[in-house]
Amino acid sequence: MIRILLADNQAIFRSGMARVLSSQSDMIVLGQCGAPDELLSLIAPARNAILLLAASLDADIDRTFAAASANGVRIILLHDNGNEPEAIIVRKMDGLLSRHVSTDDLLHCVRRVFNGERAVKAPVAEADDSAGRRIRDALTTRELQIVGFIVQGWKNRQIAEEIGTKEQVVKNYLRSIYDKTGASDRLELALFTLHHRPLAEAAAKAVTPTSALSV
């Protein structure tokens, strides 16, 4: 069984990645953190795990690497396209991936690192994500908020309670979202969102407490 730790300051990506990884029969997510001061305590009890570490977490790389090495934890660094880490950092890592990499590439990288390989995928120029922007612009603010909750694994009942409506209303929103995105179920919607940065960022913003909502 591949034991995985997730460290990412962006909750929507962390939750979505946890859902994807947990859906695999050979993987288990042991723990997560969203702040650099939680990282060492996350690593300490998780011997021989794989740490998916977001560069945006701004962790102390030297301390993190030392703690990971002492505990047999291998590190895959996730970065945003256009913001690639320095070569001196990359050389310390067992794997390197864009945060917006495909699900297949993510799973392949995790399995390679688990098998003792080094999986550093060369950075590529970020494509013009017109599809992500088009879907983002087609969704209402309320629909974007619901997408954000779906990525985080919320059930319809939880969403209904959070936004002060009935489950049937949430189901109606989801039908509209599925029509606009082409997704057929919740997991497909979550994966689609994570693969399209403009949509993922808008959904993350929509679930913040200060978001102004409209239908």
mmCIF file of C-alpha atoms in Angstrom:
data_model
loop_
_atom_site.group_PDB
_atom_site.id
_atom_site.type_symbol
_atom_site.label_atom_id
_atom_site.label_comp_id
_atom_site.label_asym_id
_atom_site.label_seq_id
_atom_site.Cartn_x
_atom_site.Cartn_y
_atom_site.Cartn_z
ATOM 1 C CA MET A 1 0.000 0.000 0.000
ATOM 2 C CA ILE A 2 1.323 3.444 -0.958
ATOM 3 C CA ARG A 3 1.083 5.753 2.053
ATOM 4 C CA ILE A 4 0.664 9.419 1.135
ATOM 5 C CA LEU A 5 0.921 12.775 2.914
ATOM 6 C CA LEU A 6 -0.502 15.981 1.424
ATOM 7 C CA ALA A 7 0.852 19.446 2.215
ATOM 8 C CA ASP A 8 -0.788 22.288 0.294
ATOM 9 C CA ASN A 9 -1.946 25.710 1.451
ATOM 10 C CA GLN A 10 -4.774 25.716 -1.100
ATOM 11 C CA ALA A 11 -7.545 23.623 0.439
ATOM 12 C CA ILE A 12 -9.447 23.011 -2.782
ATOM 13 C CA PHE A 13 -6.424 21.396 -4.442
ATOM 14 C CA ARG A 14 -5.528 19.440 -1.313
ATOM 15 C CA SER A 15 -9.049 18.064 -0.928
ATOM 16 C CA GLY A 16 -9.392 17.269 -4.610
ATOM 17 C CA MET A 17 -6.063 15.476 -4.695
ATOM 18 C CA ALA A 18 -7.011 13.481 -1.599
ATOM 19 C CA ARG A 19 -10.183 12.301 -3.342
ATOM 20 C CA VAL A 20 -8.277 11.244 -6.452
ATOM 21 C CA LEU A 21 -5.569 9.383 -4.544
ATOM 22 C CA SER A 22 -7.993 7.733 -2.110
ATOM 23 C CA SER A 23 -9.972 6.333 -5.045
ATOM 24 C CA GLN A 24 -6.987 4.117 -5.937
ATOM 25 C CA SER A 25 -6.960 0.638 -4.426
ATOM 26 C CA ASP A 26 -3.202 0.751 -3.777
ATOM 27 C CA MET A 27 -3.068 4.192 -2.126
ATOM 28 C CA ILE A 28 -4.064 5.637 1.237
ATOM 29 C CA VAL A 29 -3.859 9.254 2.396
ATOM 30 C CA LEU A 30 -2.452 9.220 5.931
ATOM 31 C CA GLY A 31 -2.699 12.925 6.671
ATOM 32 C CA GLN A 32 -2.848 16.467 5.357
ATOM 33 C CA CYS A 33 -1.709 19.924 6.355
ATOM 34 C CA GLY A 34 -2.252 23.418 5.023
ATOM 35 C CA ALA A 35 0.423 25.434 6.825
ATOM 36 C CA PRO A 36 4.233 25.170 6.936
ATOM 37 C CA ASP A 37 4.358 24.994 10.736
ATOM 38 C CA GLU A 38 2.299 21.770 10.614
ATOM 39 C CA LEU A 39 4.601 20.020 8.154
ATOM 40 C CA LEU A 40 7.202 18.464 10.448
ATOM 41 C CA SER A 41 4.557 16.984 12.750
ATOM 42 C CA LEU A 42 2.841 15.540 9.666
ATOM 43 C CA ILE A 43 6.051 13.810 8.569
ATOM 44 C CA ALA A 44 7.158 12.525 11.988
ATOM 45 C CA PRO A 45 4.821 9.512 12.419
ATOM 46 C CA ALA A 46 4.568 8.594 8.729
ATOM 47 C CA ARG A 47 7.578 6.409 8.069
ATOM 48 C CA ASN A 48 8.243 5.447 4.422
ATOM 49 C CA ALA A 49 5.379 7.581 3.115
ATOM 50 C CA ILE A 50 5.344 9.809 0.046
ATOM 51 C CA LEU A 51 4.878 13.527 0.669
ATOM 52 C CA LEU A 52 3.155 15.601 -2.008
ATOM 53 C CA LEU A 53 4.422 19.066 -1.131
ATOM 54 C CA ALA A 54 3.121 22.241 -2.784
ATOM 55 C CA ALA A 55 5.858 24.773 -3.452
ATOM 56 C CA SER A 56 3.331 27.490 -2.586
ATOM 57 C CA LEU A 57 3.261 26.238 1.022
ATOM 58 C CA ASP A 58 6.567 28.106 1.425
ATOM 59 C CA ALA A 59 8.031 25.444 3.690
ATOM 60 C CA ASP A 60 11.620 25.438 4.912
ATOM 61 C CA ILE A 61 12.971 23.016 2.308
ATOM 62 C CA ASP A 62 16.172 22.126 4.181
ATOM 63 C CA ARG A 63 14.342 21.262 7.423
ATOM 64 C CA THR A 64 11.616 19.424 5.523
ATOM 65 C CA PHE A 65 14.136 17.410 3.525
ATOM 66 C CA ALA A 66 16.116 16.524 6.659
ATOM 67 C CA ALA A 67 12.983 15.349 8.500
ATOM 68 C CA ALA A 68 11.797 13.389 5.477
ATOM 69 C CA SER A 69 15.180 11.712 4.925
ATOM 70 C CA ALA A 70 15.402 10.687 8.579
ATOM 71 C CA ASN A 71 11.988 9.044 8.336
ATOM 72 C CA GLY A 72 12.266 7.426 4.909
ATOM 73 C CA VAL A 73 9.720 9.853 3.443
ATOM 74 C CA ARG A 74 10.123 10.671 -0.248
ATOM 75 C CA ILE A 75 9.038 14.075 -1.566
ATOM 76 C CA ILE A 76 7.205 15.021 -4.756
ATOM 77 C CA LEU A 77 7.176 18.799 -5.191
ATOM 78 C CA LEU A 78 4.113 20.355 -6.832
ATOM 79 C CA HIS A 79 4.567 23.736 -8.502
ATOM 80 C CA ASP A 80 2.421 26.167 -10.465
ATOM 81 C CA ASN A 81 3.205 26.503 -14.162
ATOM 82 C CA GLY A 82 5.319 29.581 -14.772
ATOM 83 C CA ASN A 83 6.685 29.404 -11.225
ATOM 84 C CA GLU A 84 9.138 26.511 -11.413
ATOM 85 C CA PRO A 85 11.438 25.918 -8.403
ATOM 86 C CA GLU A 86 15.186 26.523 -8.521
ATOM 87 C CA ALA A 87 17.422 23.696 -9.713
ATOM 88 C CA ILE A 88 19.065 23.369 -6.287
ATOM 89 C CA ILE A 89 15.644 22.552 -4.796
ATOM 90 C CA VAL A 90 14.644 20.208 -7.611
ATOM 91 C CA ARG A 91 17.797 18.141 -7.060
ATOM 92 C CA LYS A 92 16.634 17.311 -3.519
ATOM 93 C CA MET A 93 13.254 16.000 -4.677
ATOM 94 C CA ASP A 94 12.216 12.492 -5.646
ATOM 95 C CA GLY A 95 9.583 13.880 -7.989
ATOM 96 C CA LEU A 96 8.487 17.150 -9.567
ATOM 97 C CA LEU A 97 5.085 17.888 -11.088
ATOM 98 C CA SER A 98 2.909 20.806 -12.072
ATOM 99 C CA ARG A 99 -0.021 21.267 -9.690
ATOM 100 C CA HIS A 100 -2.285 21.119 -12.768
ATOM 101 C CA VAL A 101 -0.895 17.861 -14.127
ATOM 102 C CA SER A 102 -3.313 15.231 -15.430
ATOM 103 C CA THR A 103 -4.614 12.564 -13.058
ATOM 104 C CA ASP A 104 -2.780 9.842 -14.991
ATOM 105 C CA ASP A 105 0.535 11.705 -14.731
ATOM 106 C CA LEU A 106 0.014 12.307 -11.007
ATOM 107 C CA LEU A 107 -0.703 8.649 -10.268
ATOM 108 C CA HIS A 108 2.143 7.493 -12.508
ATOM 109 C CA CYS A 109 4.575 9.794 -10.705
ATOM 110 C CA VAL A 110 3.477 8.599 -7.251
ATOM 111 C CA ARG A 111 3.867 4.957 -8.257
ATOM 112 C CA ARG A 112 7.291 5.558 -9.809
ATOM 113 C CA VAL A 113 8.563 7.289 -6.677
ATOM 114 C CA PHE A 114 7.096 4.512 -4.520
ATOM 115 C CA ASN A 115 9.066 2.008 -6.610
ATOM 116 C CA GLY A 116 12.294 3.872 -5.907
ATOM 117 C CA GLU A 117 12.556 5.826 -9.144
ATOM 118 C CA ARG A 118 13.125 9.552 -9.492
ATOM 119 C CA ALA A 119 10.281 11.190 -11.413
ATOM 120 C CA VAL A 120 11.104 14.740 -12.410
ATOM 121 C CA LYS A 121 8.815 15.826 -15.215
ATOM 122 C CA ALA A 122 10.293 18.642 -17.280
ATOM 123 C CA PRO A 123 8.291 21.889 -16.964
ATOM 124 C CA VAL A 124 6.206 22.801 -19.983
ATOM 125 C CA ALA A 125 4.735 26.119 -20.992
ATOM 126 C CA GLU A 126 1.250 26.626 -19.597
ATOM 127 C CA ALA A 127 -1.327 26.180 -22.316
ATOM 128 C CA ASP A 128 -3.932 28.798 -23.012
ATOM 129 C CA ASP A 129 -6.843 27.300 -21.058
ATOM 130 C CA SER A 130 -9.712 28.743 -23.046
ATOM 131 C CA ALA A 131 -11.973 25.852 -22.016
ATOM 132 C CA GLY A 132 -11.382 26.551 -18.331
ATOM 133 C CA ARG A 133 -12.153 30.245 -18.768
ATOM 134 C CA ARG A 134 -15.234 29.521 -20.863
ATOM 135 C CA ILE A 135 -16.711 27.158 -18.268
ATOM 136 C CA ARG A 136 -15.792 29.523 -15.433
ATOM 137 C CA ASP A 137 -17.595 32.386 -17.149
ATOM 138 C CA ALA A 138 -20.645 30.215 -17.890
ATOM 139 C CA LEU A 139 -21.179 29.277 -14.231
ATOM 140 C CA THR A 140 -22.950 31.568 -11.794
ATOM 141 C CA THR A 141 -21.243 32.500 -8.534
ATOM 142 C CA ARG A 142 -23.509 30.063 -6.663
ATOM 143 C CA GLU A 143 -22.641 27.285 -9.105
ATOM 144 C CA LEU A 144 -18.931 28.032 -8.681
ATOM 145 C CA GLN A 145 -19.377 27.815 -4.921
ATOM 146 C CA ILE A 146 -21.042 24.413 -5.246
ATOM 147 C CA VAL A 147 -18.235 23.235 -7.531
ATOM 148 C CA GLY A 148 -15.765 24.277 -4.819
ATOM 149 C CA PHE A 149 -17.631 22.254 -2.202
ATOM 150 C CA ILE A 150 -17.840 19.220 -4.513
ATOM 151 C CA VAL A 151 -14.066 19.293 -5.047
ATOM 152 C CA GLN A 152 -13.660 19.264 -1.258
ATOM 153 C CA GLY A 153 -15.857 16.157 -1.029
ATOM 154 C CA TRP A 154 -18.982 17.716 0.494
ATOM 155 C CA LYS A 155 -22.332 15.899 0.243
ATOM 156 C CA ASN A 156 -25.509 17.561 -1.009
ATOM 157 C CA ARG A 157 -26.907 17.744 2.520
ATOM 158 C CA GLN A 158 -23.816 19.547 3.806
ATOM 159 C CA ILE A 159 -23.891 21.995 0.911
ATOM 160 C CA ALA A 160 -27.596 22.681 1.434
ATOM 161 C CA GLU A 161 -27.042 23.415 5.128
ATOM 162 C CA GLU A 162 -24.061 25.662 4.381
ATOM 163 C CA ILE A 163 -25.846 27.829 1.815
ATOM 164 C CA GLY A 164 -29.251 27.736 3.524
ATOM 165 C CA THR A 165 -31.353 25.840 1.020
ATOM 166 C CA LYS A 166 -32.826 22.376 0.352
ATOM 167 C CA GLU A 167 -31.023 19.336 -1.033
ATOM 168 C CA GLN A 168 -33.271 19.337 -4.089
ATOM 169 C CA VAL A 169 -32.131 22.859 -4.919
ATOM 170 C CA VAL A 170 -28.504 21.704 -4.723
ATOM 171 C CA LYS A 171 -29.363 18.807 -7.055
ATOM 172 C CA ASN A 172 -30.885 21.296 -9.486
ATOM 173 C CA TYR A 173 -27.706 23.365 -9.400
ATOM 174 C CA LEU A 174 -25.638 20.232 -10.009
ATOM 175 C CA ARG A 175 -27.690 19.303 -13.073
ATOM 176 C CA SER A 176 -26.999 22.748 -14.484
ATOM 177 C CA ILE A 177 -23.291 22.439 -13.634
ATOM 178 C CA TYR A 178 -23.075 19.004 -15.278
ATOM 179 C CA ASP A 179 -24.730 20.390 -18.409
ATOM 180 C CA LYS A 180 -22.267 23.279 -18.608
ATOM 181 C CA THR A 181 -19.115 21.277 -17.842
ATOM 182 C CA GLY A 182 -19.975 17.994 -19.544
ATOM 183 C CA ALA A 183 -19.199 16.097 -16.323
ATOM 184 C CA SER A 184 -21.362 13.064 -15.574
ATOM 185 C CA ASP A 185 -20.761 12.714 -11.824
ATOM 186 C CA ARG A 186 -19.147 14.362 -8.811
ATOM 187 C CA LEU A 187 -15.695 12.801 -9.181
ATOM 188 C CA GLU A 188 -15.530 13.670 -12.869
ATOM 189 C CA LEU A 189 -16.541 17.240 -12.002
ATOM 190 C CA ALA A 190 -13.817 17.452 -9.334
ATOM 191 C CA LEU A 191 -11.164 16.139 -11.718
ATOM 192 C CA PHE A 192 -12.294 18.464 -14.508
ATOM 193 C CA THR A 193 -12.078 21.416 -12.140
ATOM 194 C CA LEU A 194 -8.597 20.561 -10.881
ATOM 195 C CA HIS A 195 -7.305 20.223 -14.437
ATOM 196 C CA HIS A 196 -8.510 23.705 -15.446
ATOM 197 C CA ARG A 197 -6.739 26.373 -13.436
ATOM 198 C CA PRO A 198 -9.104 29.319 -14.191
ATOM 199 C CA LEU A 199 -12.076 27.235 -13.046
ATOM 200 C CA ALA A 200 -10.272 25.803 -9.998
ATOM 201 C CA GLU A 201 -9.172 29.235 -8.805
ATOM 202 C CA ALA A 202 -12.654 30.711 -9.264
ATOM 203 C CA ALA A 203 -14.248 27.802 -7.373
ATOM 204 C CA ALA A 204 -11.725 28.176 -4.542
ATOM 205 C CA LYS A 205 -12.491 31.885 -4.287
ATOM 206 C CA ALA A 206 -16.241 31.225 -4.316
ATOM 207 C CA VAL A 207 -16.138 29.032 -1.201
ATOM 208 C CA THR A 208 -14.377 31.643 0.940
ATOM 209 C CA PRO A 209 -16.570 33.185 3.671
ATOM 210 C CA THR A 210 -16.374 36.663 2.153
ATOM 211 C CA SER A 211 -17.645 35.617 -1.266
ATOM 212 C CA ALA A 212 -20.661 37.560 -2.501
ATOM 213 C CA LEU A 213 -23.196 35.104 -3.889
ATOM 214 C CA SER A 214 -25.742 35.356 -6.640
ATOM 215 C CA VAL A 215 -27.818 32.899 -8.604
#
